[in-house]
C-alpha cells in the first residue's frame, strides 16, 4: 500500500487503491516504452534512409512478419488492459454484503449524508476504518461526481436515480471529497471530508449524533445547524451580502421579492424558503438555493428559525 504518494498519485488509503494504481502504472510504463521505441525507430530511419546522391539501399518488399507483430502485440495489450480494467470496475460496482450503507445526497453546492441510526451530516462523511462502506448516491438537481483521490473512488451522481460505489478505508484520518463534474458557479467550493475513525469512535459518534440537539435550547441548536448544515456557505450573520441574503436583522422585517412584491419575514416565510426556496426569491439574488426537503427535520427547521430570530441589529 502506497502511504506516501508518488509524483503521479496521492497516498493510497483504501483496499481497492493498490489494484487501481497497478493498472495505471502498467499503462504508464507501456506508454513510455512505446514512445521511446517509436522515437528511436524514427531517428534510426531518419538517419539510415536519408536522401543521398548515390543511394546504397534497396526497397524491401512487404514484410508480413513485421506487420503481424505490430498488430498482434498491441491487440494483446488492449485485451489485457480491458480485462484488468473491467475486473476493477466490477469490483468497485458490487459492494460486499456486510457493507455499512450510507445515503449520499448531492445538490448545489454541498453533500449530505444519512446514516442507518438516523444521524445526518453535511459536508462530512464519518466512517469506521477497516469496514466496507456502501454509498447509495443521488442528486437533487444536476449531475455531480463523488471523488476521493486517496481512495481511488469516483462515480457520477445523477438526478432521479441511484448510483452505487463503495470503499474500505485502511487508515484513520481525514480525506478530501471533491465534486469532479462541473455543476455551477460554486462547483470548486463543493468540498467535503471523509473522517475515518476507529470502531469505538464511530459507534460513540453515531450515538451522539442520532440525538443531536438533545438538551440544547432551540436557538443554540439552530446556531449549530447554521454551520453544520452549510447555511454559512451562502448566508452571513454579520450583515455582509453573500450568495443569499444575510440573516442579520432580517426576521420581522419587510423584504422586496424578485417579482416586485413585498413580504414580512416570519416563521412561515423562513420555513417555505428552506423547503421551497424558489417560491419567493429576494430581489437582487439568483434562485440558486437548493431545497432542504428531506434533509432537515421539523425540529431542525424550528431551531433554525429560533436562531434567526436572535440575530438582531
Tab-separated table of C-alpha atoms in Angstrom:
chain	number	residue	atom	x	y	z
A	1	UNK	CA	0.000	0.000	0.000
A	2	UNK	CA	1.338	3.432	-1.004
A	3	UNK	CA	1.143	5.582	2.152
A	4	UNK	CA	3.351	8.430	0.921
A	5	UNK	CA	2.075	9.063	-2.582
A	6	UNK	CA	4.113	9.402	-5.749
A	7	UNK	CA	4.779	12.060	-8.360
A	8	UNK	CA	1.627	10.969	-10.199
A	9	UNK	CA	-0.697	9.738	-7.459
A	10	UNK	CA	-1.662	10.783	-3.908
A	11	UNK	CA	-1.297	8.369	-0.957
A	12	UNK	CA	-3.426	5.223	-1.260
A	13	UNK	CA	-5.720	4.562	1.702
A	14	UNK	CA	-8.316	2.036	0.553
A	15	UNK	CA	-8.352	-1.663	-0.230
A	16	UNK	CA	-9.060	-1.075	-3.940
A	17	UNK	CA	-6.331	1.532	-4.446
A	18	UNK	CA	-3.464	-0.920	-4.994
A	19	UNK	CA	-5.103	-2.616	-7.990
A	20	UNK	CA	-6.117	0.722	-9.493
A	21	UNK	CA	-2.568	2.031	-9.136
A	22	UNK	CA	-1.098	-1.148	-10.620
A	23	UNK	CA	-3.231	-0.773	-13.754
A	24	UNK	CA	-2.322	2.914	-14.015
A	25	UNK	CA	1.407	2.207	-13.858
A	26	UNK	CA	1.103	-0.724	-16.267
A	27	UNK	CA	-0.456	1.597	-18.868
A	28	UNK	CA	2.040	4.337	-17.983
A	29	UNK	CA	5.191	2.223	-18.471
A	30	UNK	CA	3.860	0.517	-21.607
A	31	UNK	CA	3.192	4.013	-22.999
A	32	UNK	CA	6.719	5.126	-22.060
A	33	UNK	CA	8.283	2.094	-23.737
A	34	UNK	CA	6.203	2.542	-26.878
A	35	UNK	CA	7.018	6.241	-27.018
A	36	UNK	CA	10.755	5.625	-26.636
A	37	UNK	CA	10.599	2.815	-29.208
A	38	UNK	CA	8.730	4.908	-31.784
A	39	UNK	CA	11.064	7.916	-31.325
A	40	UNK	CA	14.159	5.697	-31.537
A	41	UNK	CA	12.879	3.982	-34.694
A	42	UNK	CA	12.014	7.336	-36.245
A	43	UNK	CA	15.522	8.680	-35.588
A	44	UNK	CA	17.100	5.482	-36.925
A	45	UNK	CA	15.067	5.585	-40.140
A	46	UNK	CA	15.693	9.315	-40.486
A	47	UNK	CA	19.452	8.787	-40.394
A	48	UNK	CA	19.682	5.408	-42.101
A	49	UNK	CA	17.477	6.253	-45.055
A	50	UNK	CA	18.208	9.937	-45.532
A	51	UNK	CA	18.472	11.090	-49.133
A	52	UNK	CA	21.882	10.514	-50.754
A	53	UNK	CA	23.292	11.324	-54.168
A	54	UNK	CA	24.051	7.658	-54.754
A	55	UNK	CA	21.562	5.551	-52.802
A	56	UNK	CA	23.052	2.374	-51.353
A	57	UNK	CA	19.778	0.877	-50.260
A	58	UNK	CA	17.038	-1.050	-51.932
A	59	UNK	CA	13.327	-1.024	-51.307
A	60	UNK	CA	12.343	-4.169	-49.424
A	61	UNK	CA	9.135	-5.987	-50.290
A	62	UNK	CA	6.167	-6.110	-47.863
A	63	UNK	CA	7.118	-7.816	-44.565
A	64	UNK	CA	4.247	-9.947	-43.286
A	65	UNK	CA	6.089	-10.937	-40.104
A	66	UNK	CA	6.655	-7.314	-39.116
A	67	UNK	CA	3.041	-6.339	-39.824
A	68	UNK	CA	1.665	-9.283	-37.845
A	69	UNK	CA	3.990	-8.437	-34.943
A	70	UNK	CA	2.938	-4.794	-34.627
A	71	UNK	CA	-0.707	-5.813	-34.936
A	72	UNK	CA	-0.773	-8.758	-32.516
A	73	UNK	CA	1.249	-7.180	-29.682
A	74	UNK	CA	-0.931	-4.021	-29.363
A	75	UNK	CA	-4.053	-6.190	-29.607
A	76	UNK	CA	-2.835	-8.337	-26.719
A	77	UNK	CA	-2.077	-5.208	-24.673
A	78	UNK	CA	-5.562	-3.803	-25.376
A	79	UNK	CA	-7.200	-7.033	-24.175
A	80	UNK	CA	-5.005	-7.094	-21.046
A	81	UNK	CA	-5.981	-3.520	-20.177
A	82	UNK	CA	-9.669	-4.183	-20.922
A	83	UNK	CA	-9.890	-7.344	-18.803
A	84	UNK	CA	-7.874	-5.797	-15.971
A	85	UNK	CA	-9.938	-2.592	-16.014
A	86	UNK	CA	-13.276	-4.408	-16.324
A	87	UNK	CA	-12.421	-6.599	-13.342
A	88	UNK	CA	-11.647	-3.474	-11.308
A	89	UNK	CA	-14.859	-1.789	-12.461
A	90	UNK	CA	-16.980	-4.771	-11.394
A	91	UNK	CA	-15.182	-4.890	-8.052
A	92	UNK	CA	-15.947	-1.203	-7.436
A	93	UNK	CA	-19.580	-1.598	-8.505
A	94	UNK	CA	-20.529	-4.546	-6.269
A	95	UNK	CA	-20.249	-3.794	-2.567
A	96	UNK	CA	-19.583	-6.578	-0.036
A	97	UNK	CA	-22.716	-7.972	1.630
A	98	UNK	CA	-21.665	-6.783	5.080
A	99	UNK	CA	-21.007	-3.189	3.944
A	100	UNK	CA	-22.305	-0.268	6.019
A	101	UNK	CA	-24.823	1.586	3.807
A	102	UNK	CA	-24.932	5.390	3.885
A	103	UNK	CA	-27.231	7.551	1.748
A	104	UNK	CA	-25.476	10.384	-0.091
A	105	UNK	CA	-27.358	13.381	-1.471
A	106	UNK	CA	-25.624	15.895	-3.726
A	107	UNK	CA	-27.012	19.316	-4.502
A	108	UNK	CA	-25.683	22.738	-5.348
A	109	UNK	CA	-23.270	23.051	-3.662
A	110	UNK	CA	-22.832	20.605	-0.795
A	111	UNK	CA	-23.034	16.935	0.178
A	112	UNK	CA	-25.359	15.487	2.831
A	113	UNK	CA	-25.103	12.032	4.379
A	114	UNK	CA	-27.799	9.940	6.104
A	115	UNK	CA	-26.737	7.093	8.404
A	116	UNK	CA	-28.660	3.958	9.446
A	117	UNK	CA	-29.199	5.149	13.026
A	118	UNK	CA	-30.861	8.394	11.922
A	119	UNK	CA	-27.861	10.709	12.122
A	120	UNK	CA	-27.277	13.190	9.298
A	121	UNK	CA	-24.247	15.269	8.383
A	122	UNK	CA	-23.413	17.886	5.789
A	123	UNK	CA	-20.007	18.008	4.094
A	124	UNK	CA	-18.554	15.428	6.482
A	125	UNK	CA	-18.783	11.668	5.961
A	126	UNK	CA	-17.843	9.741	9.108
A	127	UNK	CA	-16.930	6.060	8.624
A	128	UNK	CA	-15.145	3.325	10.593
A	129	UNK	CA	-11.702	2.158	9.494
A	130	UNK	CA	-11.369	-1.357	8.098
A	131	UNK	CA	-15.066	-1.776	7.280
A	132	UNK	CA	-16.626	-1.716	3.780
A	133	UNK	CA	-18.850	1.335	3.267
A	134	UNK	CA	-21.511	1.332	0.544
A	135	UNK	CA	-22.674	4.743	-0.688
A	136	UNK	CA	-26.129	4.995	-2.244
A	137	UNK	CA	-25.933	8.337	-4.022
A	138	UNK	CA	-28.374	10.594	-5.841
A	139	UNK	CA	-28.605	14.254	-6.839
A	140	UNK	CA	-31.322	16.788	-6.097
A	141	UNK	CA	-30.581	18.946	-9.140
A	142	UNK	CA	-27.797	18.457	-11.706
A	143	UNK	CA	-25.054	15.896	-12.327
A	144	UNK	CA	-22.354	15.840	-9.642
A	145	UNK	CA	-19.436	13.455	-9.144
A	146	UNK	CA	-18.255	11.955	-5.845
A	147	UNK	CA	-14.450	11.715	-5.892
A	148	UNK	CA	-11.980	10.789	-3.148
A	149	UNK	CA	-8.447	10.662	-4.649
A	150	UNK	CA	-6.844	8.772	-1.746
A	151	UNK	CA	-9.447	6.012	-2.017
A	152	UNK	CA	-9.322	5.885	-5.843
A	153	UNK	CA	-13.135	6.021	-5.988
A	154	UNK	CA	-15.043	8.269	-8.358
A	155	UNK	CA	-18.617	7.983	-9.527
A	156	UNK	CA	-21.130	10.342	-11.179
A	157	UNK	CA	-24.134	11.230	-9.002
A	158	UNK	CA	-27.262	11.704	-11.104
A	159	UNK	CA	-30.721	13.214	-10.503
A	160	UNK	CA	-33.729	10.877	-10.414
A	161	UNK	CA	-31.704	7.692	-9.971
A	162	UNK	CA	-29.265	5.998	-7.582
A	163	UNK	CA	-25.631	5.223	-8.229
A	164	UNK	CA	-23.599	2.915	-6.029
A	165	UNK	CA	-19.946	2.919	-5.048
A	166	UNK	CA	-18.065	1.518	-2.105
A	167	UNK	CA	-14.712	1.691	-0.380
A	168	UNK	CA	-12.925	0.339	2.658
A	169	UNK	CA	-10.571	2.815	4.304
A	170	UNK	CA	-7.292	1.387	5.582
A	171	UNK	CA	-6.090	4.244	7.799
A	172	UNK	CA	-7.610	6.659	10.304
A	173	UNK	CA	-7.576	10.274	9.139
A	174	UNK	CA	-9.326	12.979	7.128
A	175	UNK	CA	-9.611	12.724	3.342
A	176	UNK	CA	-10.868	15.272	0.828
A	177	UNK	CA	-14.073	14.798	-1.168
A	178	UNK	CA	-14.326	16.681	-4.460
A	179	UNK	CA	-17.125	17.165	-6.940
A	180	UNK	CA	-15.470	16.163	-10.215
A	181	UNK	CA	-18.337	17.207	-12.518
A	182	UNK	CA	-18.890	20.906	-13.243
A	183	UNK	CA	-22.179	21.824	-11.571
A	184	UNK	CA	-22.393	25.617	-11.492
A	185	UNK	CA	-20.770	28.757	-10.180
A	186	UNK	CA	-19.677	27.247	-6.852
A	187	UNK	CA	-18.516	23.919	-8.253
A	188	UNK	CA	-14.978	24.477	-6.936
A	189	UNK	CA	-16.346	25.079	-3.435
A	190	UNK	CA	-18.350	21.842	-3.303
A	191	UNK	CA	-15.884	20.248	-0.916
A	192	UNK	CA	-16.378	17.788	1.909
A	193	UNK	CA	-14.348	15.472	4.129
A	194	UNK	CA	-14.288	11.772	4.847
A	195	UNK	CA	-13.405	11.349	8.509
A	196	UNK	CA	-12.181	7.811	9.134
A	197	UNK	CA	-12.244	6.782	12.808
A	198	UNK	CA	-11.929	3.625	14.868
A	199	UNK	CA	-14.947	1.378	15.502
A	200	UNK	CA	-15.253	2.622	19.082
A	201	UNK	CA	-15.135	6.268	17.983
A	202	UNK	CA	-17.628	5.660	15.198
A	203	UNK	CA	-20.182	3.998	17.482
A	204	UNK	CA	-19.812	6.787	20.037
A	205	UNK	CA	-20.206	9.417	17.302
A	206	UNK	CA	-23.277	7.644	15.906
A	207	UNK	CA	-24.937	7.525	19.334
A	208	UNK	CA	-24.235	11.202	19.939
A	209	UNK	CA	-25.436	12.379	16.537
A	210	UNK	CA	-28.562	10.236	16.406
A	211	UNK	CA	-29.925	12.528	19.153
A	212	UNK	CA	-28.183	15.726	18.113
A	213	UNK	CA	-29.635	18.812	19.713
A	214	UNK	CA	-30.870	16.987	22.794
A	215	UNK	CA	-30.508	19.201	25.859
A	216	UNK	CA	-29.884	22.371	23.822
A	217	UNK	CA	-32.149	25.396	23.666
A	218	UNK	CA	-33.721	25.795	20.194
A	219	UNK	CA	-31.614	28.839	19.323
A	220	UNK	CA	-28.415	27.082	20.433
A	221	UNK	CA	-29.305	24.061	18.347
A	222	UNK	CA	-30.078	26.387	15.429
A	223	UNK	CA	-26.649	28.022	15.743
A	224	UNK	CA	-25.030	24.587	15.420
A	225	UNK	CA	-27.188	23.742	12.429
A	226	UNK	CA	-26.328	27.056	10.747
A	227	UNK	CA	-22.744	25.841	10.457
A	228	UNK	CA	-23.343	22.085	10.332
A	229	UNK	CA	-25.932	22.192	7.540
A	230	UNK	CA	-23.883	24.610	5.403
A	231	UNK	CA	-26.175	27.654	5.753
A	232	UNK	CA	-22.985	29.603	6.464
A	233	UNK	CA	-21.888	28.969	2.867
A	234	UNK	CA	-24.383	31.465	1.435
A	235	UNK	CA	-25.937	33.416	4.334
A	236	UNK	CA	-23.898	35.650	6.648
A	237	UNK	CA	-24.873	36.656	10.175
A	238	UNK	CA	-22.910	39.930	10.199
A	239	UNK	CA	-24.804	41.842	7.526
A	240	UNK	CA	-22.399	41.160	4.667
A	241	UNK	CA	-24.093	40.126	1.412
A	242	UNK	CA	-23.371	36.651	0.047
A	243	UNK	CA	-24.900	34.311	-2.470
A	244	UNK	CA	-28.062	34.644	-0.380
A	245	UNK	CA	-29.414	37.396	1.913
A	246	UNK	CA	-27.829	37.915	5.306
A	247	UNK	CA	-29.694	36.585	8.351
A	248	UNK	CA	-28.745	39.599	10.474
A	249	UNK	CA	-31.800	41.631	11.422
A	250	UNK	CA	-33.991	40.073	8.750
A	251	UNK	CA	-36.647	38.446	10.944
A	252	UNK	CA	-39.783	40.558	11.380
A	253	UNK	CA	-38.756	43.000	8.649
A	254	UNK	CA	-40.191	43.503	5.189
A	255	UNK	CA	-38.176	42.433	2.146
A	256	UNK	CA	-38.780	43.007	-1.549
A	257	UNK	CA	-39.078	39.974	-3.766
A	258	UNK	CA	-37.861	39.490	-7.328
A	259	UNK	CA	-41.423	39.771	-8.692
A	260	UNK	CA	-41.784	43.268	-7.196
A	261	UNK	CA	-43.988	42.289	-4.265
A	262	UNK	CA	-43.043	42.632	-0.607
A	263	UNK	CA	-43.332	40.215	2.308
A	264	UNK	CA	-42.603	40.210	6.022
A	265	UNK	CA	-40.018	37.660	7.092
A	266	UNK	CA	-41.844	35.491	9.630
A	267	UNK	CA	-41.829	31.821	10.627
A	268	UNK	CA	-43.859	30.705	7.617
A	269	UNK	CA	-41.667	32.586	5.162
A	270	UNK	CA	-38.449	31.116	6.610
A	271	UNK	CA	-39.885	27.600	6.569
A	272	UNK	CA	-41.056	27.982	2.975
A	273	UNK	CA	-37.669	29.376	1.956
A	274	UNK	CA	-35.954	26.308	3.410
A	275	UNK	CA	-38.263	23.747	1.830
A	276	UNK	CA	-39.257	25.598	-1.377
A	277	UNK	CA	-36.501	28.172	-1.906
A	278	UNK	CA	-37.600	29.142	-5.435
A	279	UNK	CA	-41.139	30.103	-4.339
A	280	UNK	CA	-40.255	33.618	-3.134
A	281	UNK	CA	-36.799	34.885	-4.142
A	282	UNK	CA	-35.480	38.112	-2.623
A	283	UNK	CA	-34.781	40.852	-5.179
A	284	UNK	CA	-31.144	41.099	-6.213
A	285	UNK	CA	-30.378	37.409	-5.662
A	286	UNK	CA	-30.310	34.472	-8.046
A	287	UNK	CA	-32.690	31.499	-7.484
A	288	UNK	CA	-29.841	29.090	-6.747
A	289	UNK	CA	-30.638	27.885	-3.219
A	290	UNK	CA	-31.263	24.109	-3.088
A	291	UNK	CA	-34.193	22.635	-1.222
A	292	UNK	CA	-33.656	21.056	2.189
A	293	UNK	CA	-36.781	18.944	1.846
A	294	UNK	CA	-35.934	15.546	3.308
A	295	UNK	CA	-32.643	16.819	4.731
A	296	UNK	CA	-33.898	18.904	7.663
A	297	UNK	CA	-36.426	17.573	10.139
A	298	UNK	CA	-39.194	19.786	11.534
A	299	UNK	CA	-37.330	20.129	14.834
A	300	UNK	CA	-34.261	21.353	12.977
A	301	UNK	CA	-36.247	23.870	10.930
A	302	UNK	CA	-37.805	25.189	14.134
A	303	UNK	CA	-34.339	25.513	15.671
A	304	UNK	CA	-33.021	27.467	12.677
A	305	UNK	CA	-36.000	29.829	12.853
A	306	UNK	CA	-35.346	30.354	16.574
A	307	UNK	CA	-31.689	31.136	15.841
A	308	UNK	CA	-32.544	33.632	13.062
A	309	UNK	CA	-34.889	35.420	15.470
A	310	UNK	CA	-31.938	36.122	17.784
A	311	UNK	CA	-29.878	37.812	15.056
A	312	UNK	CA	-30.926	41.409	15.657
A	313	UNK	CA	-29.077	44.550	14.597
